[in-house]
PDB file of C-alpha atoms in Angstrom:
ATOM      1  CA  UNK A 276    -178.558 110.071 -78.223  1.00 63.00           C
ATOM      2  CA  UNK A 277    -180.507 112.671 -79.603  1.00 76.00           C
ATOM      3  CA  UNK A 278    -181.316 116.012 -77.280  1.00 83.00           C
ATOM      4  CA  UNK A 279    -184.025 118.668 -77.742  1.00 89.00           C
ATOM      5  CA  UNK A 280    -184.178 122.118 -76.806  1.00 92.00           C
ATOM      6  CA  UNK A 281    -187.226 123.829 -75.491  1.00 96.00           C
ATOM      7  CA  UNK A 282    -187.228 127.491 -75.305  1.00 96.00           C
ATOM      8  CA  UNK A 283    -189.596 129.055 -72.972  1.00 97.00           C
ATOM      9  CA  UNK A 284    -190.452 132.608 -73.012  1.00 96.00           C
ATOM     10  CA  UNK A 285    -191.667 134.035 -69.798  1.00 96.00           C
ATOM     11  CA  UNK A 286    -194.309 137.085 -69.553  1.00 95.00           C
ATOM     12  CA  UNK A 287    -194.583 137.843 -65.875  1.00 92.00           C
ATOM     13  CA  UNK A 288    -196.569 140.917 -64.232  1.00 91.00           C
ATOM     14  CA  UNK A 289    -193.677 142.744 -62.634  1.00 91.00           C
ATOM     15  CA  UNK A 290    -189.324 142.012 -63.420  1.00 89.00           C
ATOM     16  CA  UNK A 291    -189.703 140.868 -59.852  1.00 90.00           C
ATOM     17  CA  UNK A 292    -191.319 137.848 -60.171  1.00 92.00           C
ATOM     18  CA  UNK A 293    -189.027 136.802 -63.386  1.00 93.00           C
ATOM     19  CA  UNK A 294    -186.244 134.899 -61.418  1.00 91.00           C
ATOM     20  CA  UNK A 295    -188.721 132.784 -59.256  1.00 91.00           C
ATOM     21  CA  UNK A 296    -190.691 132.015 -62.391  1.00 94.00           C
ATOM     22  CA  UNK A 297    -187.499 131.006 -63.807  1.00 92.00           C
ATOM     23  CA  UNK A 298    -187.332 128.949 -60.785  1.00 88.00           C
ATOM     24  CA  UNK A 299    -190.527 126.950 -61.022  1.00 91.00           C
ATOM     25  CA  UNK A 300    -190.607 126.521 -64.590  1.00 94.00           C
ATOM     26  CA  UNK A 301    -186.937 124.556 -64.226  1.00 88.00           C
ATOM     27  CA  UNK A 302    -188.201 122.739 -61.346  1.00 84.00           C
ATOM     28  CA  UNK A 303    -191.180 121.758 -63.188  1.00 88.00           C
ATOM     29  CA  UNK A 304    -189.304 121.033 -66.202  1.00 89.00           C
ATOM     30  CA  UNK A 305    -187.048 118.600 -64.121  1.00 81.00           C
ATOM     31  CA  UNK A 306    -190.313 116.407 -63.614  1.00 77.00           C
ATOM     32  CA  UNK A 307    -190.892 115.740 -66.629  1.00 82.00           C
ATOM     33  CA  UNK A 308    -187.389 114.731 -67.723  1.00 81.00           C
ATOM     34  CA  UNK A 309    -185.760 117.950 -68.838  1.00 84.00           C
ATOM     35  CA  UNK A 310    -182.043 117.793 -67.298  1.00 76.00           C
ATOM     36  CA  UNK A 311    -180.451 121.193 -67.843  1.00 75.00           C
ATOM     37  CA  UNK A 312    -181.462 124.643 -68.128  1.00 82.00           C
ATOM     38  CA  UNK A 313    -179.834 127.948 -69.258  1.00 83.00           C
ATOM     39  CA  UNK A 314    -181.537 131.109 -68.157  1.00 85.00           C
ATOM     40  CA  UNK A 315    -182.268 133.910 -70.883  1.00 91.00           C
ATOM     41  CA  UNK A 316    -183.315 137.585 -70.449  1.00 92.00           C
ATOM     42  CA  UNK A 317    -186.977 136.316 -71.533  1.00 94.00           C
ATOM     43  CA  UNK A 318    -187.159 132.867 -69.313  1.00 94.00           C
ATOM     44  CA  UNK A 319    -185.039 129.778 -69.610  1.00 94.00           C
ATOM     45  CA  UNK A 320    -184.120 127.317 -72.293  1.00 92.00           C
ATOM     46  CA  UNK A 321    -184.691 123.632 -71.477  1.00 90.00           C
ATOM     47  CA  UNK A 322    -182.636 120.796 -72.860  1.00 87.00           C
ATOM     48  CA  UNK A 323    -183.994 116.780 -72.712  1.00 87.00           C
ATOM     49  CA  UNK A 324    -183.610 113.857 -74.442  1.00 82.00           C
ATOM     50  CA  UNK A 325    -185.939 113.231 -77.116  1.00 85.00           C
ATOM     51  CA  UNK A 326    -186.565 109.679 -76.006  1.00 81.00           C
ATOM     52  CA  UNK A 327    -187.983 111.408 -72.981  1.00 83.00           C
ATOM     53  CA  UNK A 328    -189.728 114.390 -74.274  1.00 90.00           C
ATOM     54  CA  UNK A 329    -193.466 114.330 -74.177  1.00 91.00           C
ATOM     55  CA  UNK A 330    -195.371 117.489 -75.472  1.00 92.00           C
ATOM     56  CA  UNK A 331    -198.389 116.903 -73.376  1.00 92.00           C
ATOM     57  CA  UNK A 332    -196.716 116.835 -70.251  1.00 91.00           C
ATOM     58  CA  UNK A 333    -195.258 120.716 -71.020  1.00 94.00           C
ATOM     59  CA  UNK A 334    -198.887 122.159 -71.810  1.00 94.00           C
ATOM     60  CA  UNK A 335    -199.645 120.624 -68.452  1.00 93.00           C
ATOM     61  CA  UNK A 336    -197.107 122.249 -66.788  1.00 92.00           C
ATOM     62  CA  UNK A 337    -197.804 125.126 -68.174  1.00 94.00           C
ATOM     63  CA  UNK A 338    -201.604 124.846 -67.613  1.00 94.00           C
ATOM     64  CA  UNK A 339    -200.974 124.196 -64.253  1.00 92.00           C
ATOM     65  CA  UNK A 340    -198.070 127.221 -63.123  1.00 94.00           C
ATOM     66  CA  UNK A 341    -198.630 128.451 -60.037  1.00 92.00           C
ATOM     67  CA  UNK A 342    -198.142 131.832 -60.098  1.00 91.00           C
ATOM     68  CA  UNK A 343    -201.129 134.331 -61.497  1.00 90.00           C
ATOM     69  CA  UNK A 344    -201.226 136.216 -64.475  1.00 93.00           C
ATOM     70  CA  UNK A 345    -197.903 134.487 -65.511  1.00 95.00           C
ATOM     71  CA  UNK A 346    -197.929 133.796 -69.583  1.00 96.00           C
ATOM     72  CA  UNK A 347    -195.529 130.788 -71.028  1.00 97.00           C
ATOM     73  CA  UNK A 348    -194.743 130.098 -74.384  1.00 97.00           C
ATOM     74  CA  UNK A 349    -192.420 127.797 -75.906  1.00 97.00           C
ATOM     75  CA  UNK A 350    -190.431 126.334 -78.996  1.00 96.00           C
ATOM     76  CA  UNK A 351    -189.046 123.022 -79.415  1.00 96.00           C
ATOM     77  CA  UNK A 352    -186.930 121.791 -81.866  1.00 94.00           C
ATOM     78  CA  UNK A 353    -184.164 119.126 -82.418  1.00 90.00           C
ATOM     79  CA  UNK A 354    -180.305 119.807 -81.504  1.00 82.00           C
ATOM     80  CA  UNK A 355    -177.997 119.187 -84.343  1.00 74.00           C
ATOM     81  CA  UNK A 356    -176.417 115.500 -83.727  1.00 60.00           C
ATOM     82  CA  UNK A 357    -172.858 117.494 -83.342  1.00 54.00           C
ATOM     83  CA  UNK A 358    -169.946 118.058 -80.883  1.00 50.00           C
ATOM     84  CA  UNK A 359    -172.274 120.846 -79.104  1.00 50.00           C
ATOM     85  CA  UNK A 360    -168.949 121.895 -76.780  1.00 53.00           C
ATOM     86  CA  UNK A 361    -166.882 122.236 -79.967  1.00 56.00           C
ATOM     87  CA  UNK A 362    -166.017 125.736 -78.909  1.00 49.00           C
ATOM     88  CA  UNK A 363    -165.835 125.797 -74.922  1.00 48.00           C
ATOM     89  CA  UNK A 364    -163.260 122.250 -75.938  1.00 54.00           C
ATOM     90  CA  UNK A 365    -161.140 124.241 -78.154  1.00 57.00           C
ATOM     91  CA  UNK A 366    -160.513 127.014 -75.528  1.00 57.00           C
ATOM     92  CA  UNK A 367    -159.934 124.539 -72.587  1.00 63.00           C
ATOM     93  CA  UNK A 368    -160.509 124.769 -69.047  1.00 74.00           C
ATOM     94  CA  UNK A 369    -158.223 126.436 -66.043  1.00 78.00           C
ATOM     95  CA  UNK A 370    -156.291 123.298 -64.323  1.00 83.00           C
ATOM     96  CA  UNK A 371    -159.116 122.538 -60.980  1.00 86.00           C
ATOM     97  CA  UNK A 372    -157.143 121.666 -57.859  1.00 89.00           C
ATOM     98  CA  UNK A 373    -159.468 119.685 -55.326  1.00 91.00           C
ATOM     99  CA  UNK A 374    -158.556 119.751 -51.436  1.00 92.00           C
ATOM    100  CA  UNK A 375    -154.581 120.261 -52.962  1.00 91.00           C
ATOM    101  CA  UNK A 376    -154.530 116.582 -53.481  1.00 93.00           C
ATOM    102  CA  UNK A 377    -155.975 116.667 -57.236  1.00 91.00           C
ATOM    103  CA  UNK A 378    -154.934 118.431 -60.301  1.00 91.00           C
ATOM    104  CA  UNK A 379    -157.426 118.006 -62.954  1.00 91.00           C
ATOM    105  CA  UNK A 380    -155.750 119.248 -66.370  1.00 87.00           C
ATOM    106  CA  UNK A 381    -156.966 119.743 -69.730  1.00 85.00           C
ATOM    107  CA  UNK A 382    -154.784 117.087 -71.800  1.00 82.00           C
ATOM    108  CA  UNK A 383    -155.767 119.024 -75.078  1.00 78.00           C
ATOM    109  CA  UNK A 384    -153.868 122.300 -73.603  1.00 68.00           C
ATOM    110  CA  UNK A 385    -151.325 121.245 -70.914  1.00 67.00           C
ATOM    111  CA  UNK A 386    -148.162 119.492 -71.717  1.00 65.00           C
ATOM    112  CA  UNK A 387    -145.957 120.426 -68.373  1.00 66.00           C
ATOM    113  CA  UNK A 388    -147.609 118.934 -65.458  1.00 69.00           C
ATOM    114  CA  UNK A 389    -144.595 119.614 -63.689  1.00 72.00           C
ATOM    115  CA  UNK A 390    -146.300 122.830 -62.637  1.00 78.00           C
ATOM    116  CA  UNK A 391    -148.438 120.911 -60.567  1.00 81.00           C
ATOM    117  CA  UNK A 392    -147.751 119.955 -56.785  1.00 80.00           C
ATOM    118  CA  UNK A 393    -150.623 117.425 -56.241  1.00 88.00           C
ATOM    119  CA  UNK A 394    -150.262 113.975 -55.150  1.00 91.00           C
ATOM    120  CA  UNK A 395    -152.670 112.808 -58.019  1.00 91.00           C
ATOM    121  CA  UNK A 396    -153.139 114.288 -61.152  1.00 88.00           C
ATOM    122  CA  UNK A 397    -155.398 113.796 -63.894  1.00 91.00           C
ATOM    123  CA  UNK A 398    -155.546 114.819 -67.683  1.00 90.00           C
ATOM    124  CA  UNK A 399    -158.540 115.185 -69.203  1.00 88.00           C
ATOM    125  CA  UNK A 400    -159.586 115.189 -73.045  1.00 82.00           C
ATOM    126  CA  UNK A 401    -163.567 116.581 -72.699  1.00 69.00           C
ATOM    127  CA  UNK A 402    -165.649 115.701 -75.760  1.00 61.00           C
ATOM    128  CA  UNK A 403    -169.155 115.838 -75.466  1.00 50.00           C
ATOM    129  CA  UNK A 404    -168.803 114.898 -71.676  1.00 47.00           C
ATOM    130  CA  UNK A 405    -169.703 116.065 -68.286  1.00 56.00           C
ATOM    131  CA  UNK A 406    -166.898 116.083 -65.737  1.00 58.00           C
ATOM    132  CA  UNK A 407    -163.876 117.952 -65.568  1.00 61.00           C
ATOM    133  CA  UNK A 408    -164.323 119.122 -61.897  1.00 63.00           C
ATOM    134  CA  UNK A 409    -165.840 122.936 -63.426  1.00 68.00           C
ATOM    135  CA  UNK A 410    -168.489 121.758 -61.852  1.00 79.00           C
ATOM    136  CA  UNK A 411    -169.700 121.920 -58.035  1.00 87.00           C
ATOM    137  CA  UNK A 412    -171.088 118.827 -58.404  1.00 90.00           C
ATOM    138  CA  UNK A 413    -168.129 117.005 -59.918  1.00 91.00           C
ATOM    139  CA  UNK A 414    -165.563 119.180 -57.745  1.00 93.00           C
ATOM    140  CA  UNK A 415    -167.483 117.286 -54.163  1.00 95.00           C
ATOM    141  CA  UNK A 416    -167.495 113.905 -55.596  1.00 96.00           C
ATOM    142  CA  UNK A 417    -164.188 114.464 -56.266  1.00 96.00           C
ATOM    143  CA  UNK A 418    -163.342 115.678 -52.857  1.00 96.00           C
ATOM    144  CA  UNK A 419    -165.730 112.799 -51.157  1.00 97.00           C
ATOM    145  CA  UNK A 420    -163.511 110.137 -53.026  1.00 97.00           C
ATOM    146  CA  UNK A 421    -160.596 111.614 -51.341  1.00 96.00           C
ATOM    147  CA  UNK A 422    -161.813 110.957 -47.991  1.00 95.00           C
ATOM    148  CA  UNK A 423    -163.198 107.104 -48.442  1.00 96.00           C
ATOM    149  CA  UNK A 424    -161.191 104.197 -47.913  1.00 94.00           C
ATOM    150  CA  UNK A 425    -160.728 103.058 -51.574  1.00 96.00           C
ATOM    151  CA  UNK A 426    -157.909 100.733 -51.375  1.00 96.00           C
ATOM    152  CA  UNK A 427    -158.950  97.130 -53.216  1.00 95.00           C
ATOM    153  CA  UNK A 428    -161.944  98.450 -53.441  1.00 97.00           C
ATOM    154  CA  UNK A 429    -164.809  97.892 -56.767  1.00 98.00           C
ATOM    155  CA  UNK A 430    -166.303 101.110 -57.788  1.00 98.00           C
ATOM    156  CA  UNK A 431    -169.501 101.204 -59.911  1.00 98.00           C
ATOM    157  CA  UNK A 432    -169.694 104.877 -61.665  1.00 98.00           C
ATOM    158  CA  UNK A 433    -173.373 105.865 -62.810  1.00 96.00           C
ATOM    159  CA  UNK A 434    -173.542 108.441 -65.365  1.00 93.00           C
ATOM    160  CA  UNK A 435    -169.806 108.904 -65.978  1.00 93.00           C
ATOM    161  CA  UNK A 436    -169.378 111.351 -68.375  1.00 89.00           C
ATOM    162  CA  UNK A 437    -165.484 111.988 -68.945  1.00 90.00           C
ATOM    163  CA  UNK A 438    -164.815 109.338 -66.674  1.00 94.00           C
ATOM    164  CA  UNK A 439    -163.209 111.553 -63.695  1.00 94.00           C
ATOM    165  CA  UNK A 440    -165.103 109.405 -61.081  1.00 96.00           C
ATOM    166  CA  UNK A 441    -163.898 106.263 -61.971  1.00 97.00           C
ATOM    167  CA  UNK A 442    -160.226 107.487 -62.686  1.00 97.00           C
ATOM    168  CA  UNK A 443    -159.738 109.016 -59.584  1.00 97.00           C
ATOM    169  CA  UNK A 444    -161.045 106.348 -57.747  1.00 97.00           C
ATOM    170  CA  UNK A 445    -158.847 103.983 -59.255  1.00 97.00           C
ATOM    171  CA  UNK A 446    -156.039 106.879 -58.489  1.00 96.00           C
ATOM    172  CA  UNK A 447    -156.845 106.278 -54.626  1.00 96.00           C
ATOM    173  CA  UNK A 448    -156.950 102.601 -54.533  1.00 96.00           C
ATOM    174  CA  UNK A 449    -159.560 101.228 -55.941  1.00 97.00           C
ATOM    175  CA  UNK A 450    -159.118  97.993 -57.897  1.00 96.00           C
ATOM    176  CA  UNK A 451    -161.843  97.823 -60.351  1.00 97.00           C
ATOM    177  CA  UNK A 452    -163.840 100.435 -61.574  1.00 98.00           C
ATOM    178  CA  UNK A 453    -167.189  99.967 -63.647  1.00 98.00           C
ATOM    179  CA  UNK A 454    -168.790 102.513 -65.245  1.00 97.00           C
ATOM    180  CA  UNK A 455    -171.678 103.757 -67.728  1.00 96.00           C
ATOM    181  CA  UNK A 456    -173.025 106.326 -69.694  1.00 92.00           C
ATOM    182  CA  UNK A 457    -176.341 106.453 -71.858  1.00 86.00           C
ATOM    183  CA  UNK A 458    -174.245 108.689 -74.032  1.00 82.00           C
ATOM    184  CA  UNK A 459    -172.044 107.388 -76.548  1.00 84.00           C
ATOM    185  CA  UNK A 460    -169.758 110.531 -77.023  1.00 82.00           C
ATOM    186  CA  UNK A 461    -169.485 109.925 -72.617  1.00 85.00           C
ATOM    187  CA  UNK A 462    -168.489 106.650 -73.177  1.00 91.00           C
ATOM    188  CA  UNK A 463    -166.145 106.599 -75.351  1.00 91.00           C
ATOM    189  CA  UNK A 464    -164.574 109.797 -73.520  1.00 90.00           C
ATOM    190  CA  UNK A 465    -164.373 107.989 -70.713  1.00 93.00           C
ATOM    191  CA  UNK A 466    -162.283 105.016 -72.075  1.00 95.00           C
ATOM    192  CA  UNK A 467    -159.984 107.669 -73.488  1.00 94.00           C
ATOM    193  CA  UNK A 468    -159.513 109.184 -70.615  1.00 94.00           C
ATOM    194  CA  UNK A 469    -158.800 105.913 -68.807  1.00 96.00           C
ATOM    195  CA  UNK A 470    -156.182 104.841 -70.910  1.00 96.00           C
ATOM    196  CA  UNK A 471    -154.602 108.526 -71.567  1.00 94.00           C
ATOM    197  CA  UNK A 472    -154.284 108.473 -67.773  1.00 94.00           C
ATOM    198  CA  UNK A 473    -153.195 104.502 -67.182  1.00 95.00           C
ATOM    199  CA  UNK A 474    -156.013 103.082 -66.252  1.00 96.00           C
ATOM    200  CA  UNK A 475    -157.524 101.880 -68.655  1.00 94.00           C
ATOM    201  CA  UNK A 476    -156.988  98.051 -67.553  1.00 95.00           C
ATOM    202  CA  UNK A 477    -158.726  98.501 -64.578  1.00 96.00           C
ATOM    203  CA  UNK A 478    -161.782 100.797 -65.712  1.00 97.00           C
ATOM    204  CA  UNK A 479    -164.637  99.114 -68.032  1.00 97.00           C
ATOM    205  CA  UNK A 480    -166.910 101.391 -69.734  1.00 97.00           C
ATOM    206  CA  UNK A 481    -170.225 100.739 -70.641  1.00 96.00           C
ATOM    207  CA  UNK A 482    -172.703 102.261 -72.982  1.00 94.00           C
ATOM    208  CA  UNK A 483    -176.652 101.913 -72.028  1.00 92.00           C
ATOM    209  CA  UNK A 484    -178.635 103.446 -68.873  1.00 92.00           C
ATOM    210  CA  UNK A 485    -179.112 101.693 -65.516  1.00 94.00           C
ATOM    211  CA  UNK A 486    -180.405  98.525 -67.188  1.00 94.00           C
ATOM    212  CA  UNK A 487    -176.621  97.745 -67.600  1.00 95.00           C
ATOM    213  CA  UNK A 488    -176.444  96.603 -64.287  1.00 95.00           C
ATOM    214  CA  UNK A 489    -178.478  93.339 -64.993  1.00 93.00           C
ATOM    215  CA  UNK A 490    -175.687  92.440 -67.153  1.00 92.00           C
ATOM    216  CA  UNK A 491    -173.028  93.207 -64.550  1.00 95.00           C
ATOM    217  CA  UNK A 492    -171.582  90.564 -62.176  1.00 94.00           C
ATOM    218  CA  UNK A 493    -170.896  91.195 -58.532  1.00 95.00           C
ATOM    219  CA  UNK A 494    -171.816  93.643 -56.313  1.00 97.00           C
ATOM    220  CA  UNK A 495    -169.727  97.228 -54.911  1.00 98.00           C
ATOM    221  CA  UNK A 496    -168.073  98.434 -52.358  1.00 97.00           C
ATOM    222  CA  UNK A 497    -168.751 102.063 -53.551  1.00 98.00           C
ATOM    223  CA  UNK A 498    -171.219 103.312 -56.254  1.00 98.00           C
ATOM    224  CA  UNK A 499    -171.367 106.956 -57.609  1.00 98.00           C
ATOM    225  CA  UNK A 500    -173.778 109.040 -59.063  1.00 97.00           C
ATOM    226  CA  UNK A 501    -173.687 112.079 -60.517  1.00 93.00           C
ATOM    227  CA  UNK A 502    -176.707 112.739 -62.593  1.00 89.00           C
ATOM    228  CA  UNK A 503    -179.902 114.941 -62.126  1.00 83.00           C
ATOM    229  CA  UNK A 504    -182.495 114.232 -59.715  1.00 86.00           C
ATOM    230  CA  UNK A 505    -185.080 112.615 -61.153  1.00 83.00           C
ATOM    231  CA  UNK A 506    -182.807 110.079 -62.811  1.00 88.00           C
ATOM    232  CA  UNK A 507    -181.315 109.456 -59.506  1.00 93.00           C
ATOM    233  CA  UNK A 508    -184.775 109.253 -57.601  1.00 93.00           C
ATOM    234  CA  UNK A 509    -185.510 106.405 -60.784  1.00 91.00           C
ATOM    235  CA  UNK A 510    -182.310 104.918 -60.932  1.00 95.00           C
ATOM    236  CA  UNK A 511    -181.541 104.494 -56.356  1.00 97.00           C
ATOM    237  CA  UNK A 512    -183.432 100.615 -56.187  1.00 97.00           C
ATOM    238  CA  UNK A 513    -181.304  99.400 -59.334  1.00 97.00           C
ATOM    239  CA  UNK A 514    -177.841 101.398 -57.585  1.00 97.00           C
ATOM    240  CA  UNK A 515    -179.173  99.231 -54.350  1.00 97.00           C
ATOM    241  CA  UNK A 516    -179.405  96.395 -56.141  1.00 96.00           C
ATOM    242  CA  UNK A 517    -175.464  95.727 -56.385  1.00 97.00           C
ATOM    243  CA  UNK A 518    -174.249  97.435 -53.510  1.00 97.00           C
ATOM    244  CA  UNK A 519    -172.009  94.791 -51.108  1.00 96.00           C
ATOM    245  CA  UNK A 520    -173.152  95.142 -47.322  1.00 94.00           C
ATOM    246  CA  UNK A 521    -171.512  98.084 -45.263  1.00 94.00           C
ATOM    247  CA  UNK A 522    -171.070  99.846 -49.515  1.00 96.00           C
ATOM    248  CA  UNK A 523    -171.246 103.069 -49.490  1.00 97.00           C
ATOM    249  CA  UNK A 524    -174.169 105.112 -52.490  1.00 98.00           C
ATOM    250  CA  UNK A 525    -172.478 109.010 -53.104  1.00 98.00           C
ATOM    251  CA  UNK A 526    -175.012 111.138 -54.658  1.00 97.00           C
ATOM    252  CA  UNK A 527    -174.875 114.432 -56.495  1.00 95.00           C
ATOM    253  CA  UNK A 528    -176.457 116.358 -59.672  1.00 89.00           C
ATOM    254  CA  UNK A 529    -179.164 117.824 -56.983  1.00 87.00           C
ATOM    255  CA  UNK A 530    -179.964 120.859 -55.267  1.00 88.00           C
ATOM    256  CA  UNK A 531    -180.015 120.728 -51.285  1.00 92.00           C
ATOM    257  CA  UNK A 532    -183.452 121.272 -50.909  1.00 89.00           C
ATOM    258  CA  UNK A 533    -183.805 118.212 -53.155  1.00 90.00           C
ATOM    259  CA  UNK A 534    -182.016 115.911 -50.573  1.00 95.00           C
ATOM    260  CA  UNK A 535    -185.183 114.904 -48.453  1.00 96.00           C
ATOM    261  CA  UNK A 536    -186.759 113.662 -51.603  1.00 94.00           C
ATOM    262  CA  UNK A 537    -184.084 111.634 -51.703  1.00 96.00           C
ATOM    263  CA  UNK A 538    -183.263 110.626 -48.644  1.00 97.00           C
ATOM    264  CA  UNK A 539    -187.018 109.309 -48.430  1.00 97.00           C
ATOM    265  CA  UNK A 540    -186.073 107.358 -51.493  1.00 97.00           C
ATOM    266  CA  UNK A 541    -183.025 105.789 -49.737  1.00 97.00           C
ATOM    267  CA  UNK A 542    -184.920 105.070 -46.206  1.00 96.00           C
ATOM    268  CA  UNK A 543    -187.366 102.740 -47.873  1.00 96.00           C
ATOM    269  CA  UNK A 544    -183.999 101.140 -49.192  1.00 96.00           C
ATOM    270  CA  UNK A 545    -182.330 100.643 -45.804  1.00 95.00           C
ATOM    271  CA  UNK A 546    -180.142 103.054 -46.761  1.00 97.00           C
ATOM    272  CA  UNK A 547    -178.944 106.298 -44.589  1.00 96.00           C
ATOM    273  CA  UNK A 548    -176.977 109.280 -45.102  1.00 96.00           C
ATOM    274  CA  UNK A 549    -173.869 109.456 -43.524  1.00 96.00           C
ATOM    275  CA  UNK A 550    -172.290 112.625 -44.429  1.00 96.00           C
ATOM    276  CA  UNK A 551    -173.242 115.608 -47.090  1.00 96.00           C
ATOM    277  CA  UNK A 552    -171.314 118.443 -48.511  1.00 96.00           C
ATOM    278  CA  UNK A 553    -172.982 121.455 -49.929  1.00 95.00           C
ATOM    279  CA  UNK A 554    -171.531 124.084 -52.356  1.00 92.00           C
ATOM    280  CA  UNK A 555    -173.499 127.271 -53.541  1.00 87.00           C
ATOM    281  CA  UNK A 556    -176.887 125.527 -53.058  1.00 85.00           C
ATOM    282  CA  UNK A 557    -175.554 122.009 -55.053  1.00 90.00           C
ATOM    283  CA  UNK A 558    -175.849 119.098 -52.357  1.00 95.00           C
ATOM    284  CA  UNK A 559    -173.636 115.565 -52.204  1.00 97.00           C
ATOM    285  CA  UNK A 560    -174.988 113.046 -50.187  1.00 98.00           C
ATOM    286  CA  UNK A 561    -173.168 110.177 -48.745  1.00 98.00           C
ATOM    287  CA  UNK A 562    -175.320 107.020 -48.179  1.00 98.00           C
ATOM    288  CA  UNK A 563    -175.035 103.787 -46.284  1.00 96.00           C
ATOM    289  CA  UNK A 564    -176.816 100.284 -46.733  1.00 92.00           C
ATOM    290  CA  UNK A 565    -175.393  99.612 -42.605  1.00 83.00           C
ATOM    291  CA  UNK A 566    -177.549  98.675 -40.145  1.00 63.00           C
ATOM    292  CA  UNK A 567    -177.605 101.458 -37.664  1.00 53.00           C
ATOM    293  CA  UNK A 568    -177.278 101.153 -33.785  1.00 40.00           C
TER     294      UNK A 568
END
């Protein structure tokens, strides 16, 4: 999967009004299919798949910012096809404890897990993959698994990255874990990881987007995603689509001011939320296909 970067350089009246253009342009970026931004002391640097990438829909943006007297320009150009995290995965990452029931370890760096005193812990081998808990995102999935009844349960994870989803799932119960990645560095990780933590039996990886599902068979008792917005708002009808009555959809990826966008999404689903965590401004939704009373 090839990725782009867009560099956008920001000229705005006053320093001020930098941040919220910062702001904007990332929000209007997300539209359009750009999934990641890192801000720079002249604006922001976008990254999106090429696949995705449509040069039009920038000038429009652009064209069409809404604050005055604000002047854009930008750069696009093609991200090597390499291990991008080469350098962050050769440093490691600080063992994440979630709710003290889950250690999640770098495998690459960590030989004694004796030093930990969680319940569950999981080693994790990060190539190319999102999910080793760093994240606030990752870090309230993680914790939302803890507090689901998981036990026999089939898990379908969207977007899996390293796999963490789907491995501690399985960790808490769950019999069966399905999961996918568009990415083929994520899903291979995430088979790794499986088996370098036991359960690789019981976790099947899949490489492909969404459209995997139609080759899936059965339906879920639980089905996570943790992917950007607009892939979610896309993606919710086919995560519907093989959810088992009374299943539970967990969302994240998303600010909190995204959630009612979502939650509109879900209501014309027959789905609900049920519970939602929030951390620094990053939102997890919790989402039922019950009937309610």
């Amino acid at each position: 999967m090839k990725y782009l970067s867009t560099t956008f350089k920001v000229e705005a009246p006053s320093h001020e009004l930098m941040q919220p253009c910062r702001e904007l342009l990332a929000d209007s970026c997300g539209e359009v299919g750009y999934e990641s931004f890192v801000d720079t002391d002249e604006g922001i640097v976008g990254y999106v798949q090429q696949e995705n990438y449509s040069e039009s829909f920038v000038k429009e943006l652009i064209a069409q910012f809404p604050i005055a007297d604000v002047v854009i320009t930008y750069t696009t150009e093609e991200i090597p096809d390499q291990d991008w995290n080469e350098t962050w995965e050769a440093e490691g990452f600080e063992p994440i404890i979630v709710d003290g029931k889950v250690t999640i370890y770098d495998a690459r760096h960590v030989e004694d897990t004796e030093q930990f005193s969680s319940p569950i812990q999981i080693g994790i081998h990060a190539r190319n993959a999102f999910g080793t808990g760093n994240h606030e995102t990752t870090r309230m999935m993680v914790s939302t698994l803890l507090g689901m009844p998981l036990s026999d349960r089939r898990v379908l994870d969207c977007g899996c990255g390293t796999g963490i989803l789907g491995i501690v799932a399985i960790k808490c119960g769950a019999r069966e874990v399905v999961a996918y990645d568009i990415d083929e560095f994520s899903s291979d990780n995430a088979r790794h990881n499986a088996v370098l933590n036991g359960v690789g039996e019981q976790m099947d990886v899949l490489l492909g987007n969404a459209g995997v599902l139609s080759h899936v068979e059965g339906i879920f008792d639980v089905v996570l995603a943790n992917i950007n917005r607009n892939i979610l708002l896309q993606d919710m009808e086919a995560f519907h689509g093989v959810m088992a009555q009374g299943a539970s959809l967990v969302l994240s990826g998303f600010y909190e001011e995204d959630a009612p966008m979502l939650l509109q999404k879900a209501e014309t689903l027959g789905l609900h939320e049920v519970s939602r965590k929030i951390e620094n401004d990053w939102c997890c939704l919790v989402l039922s296909n019950n009937v309610l009373v």
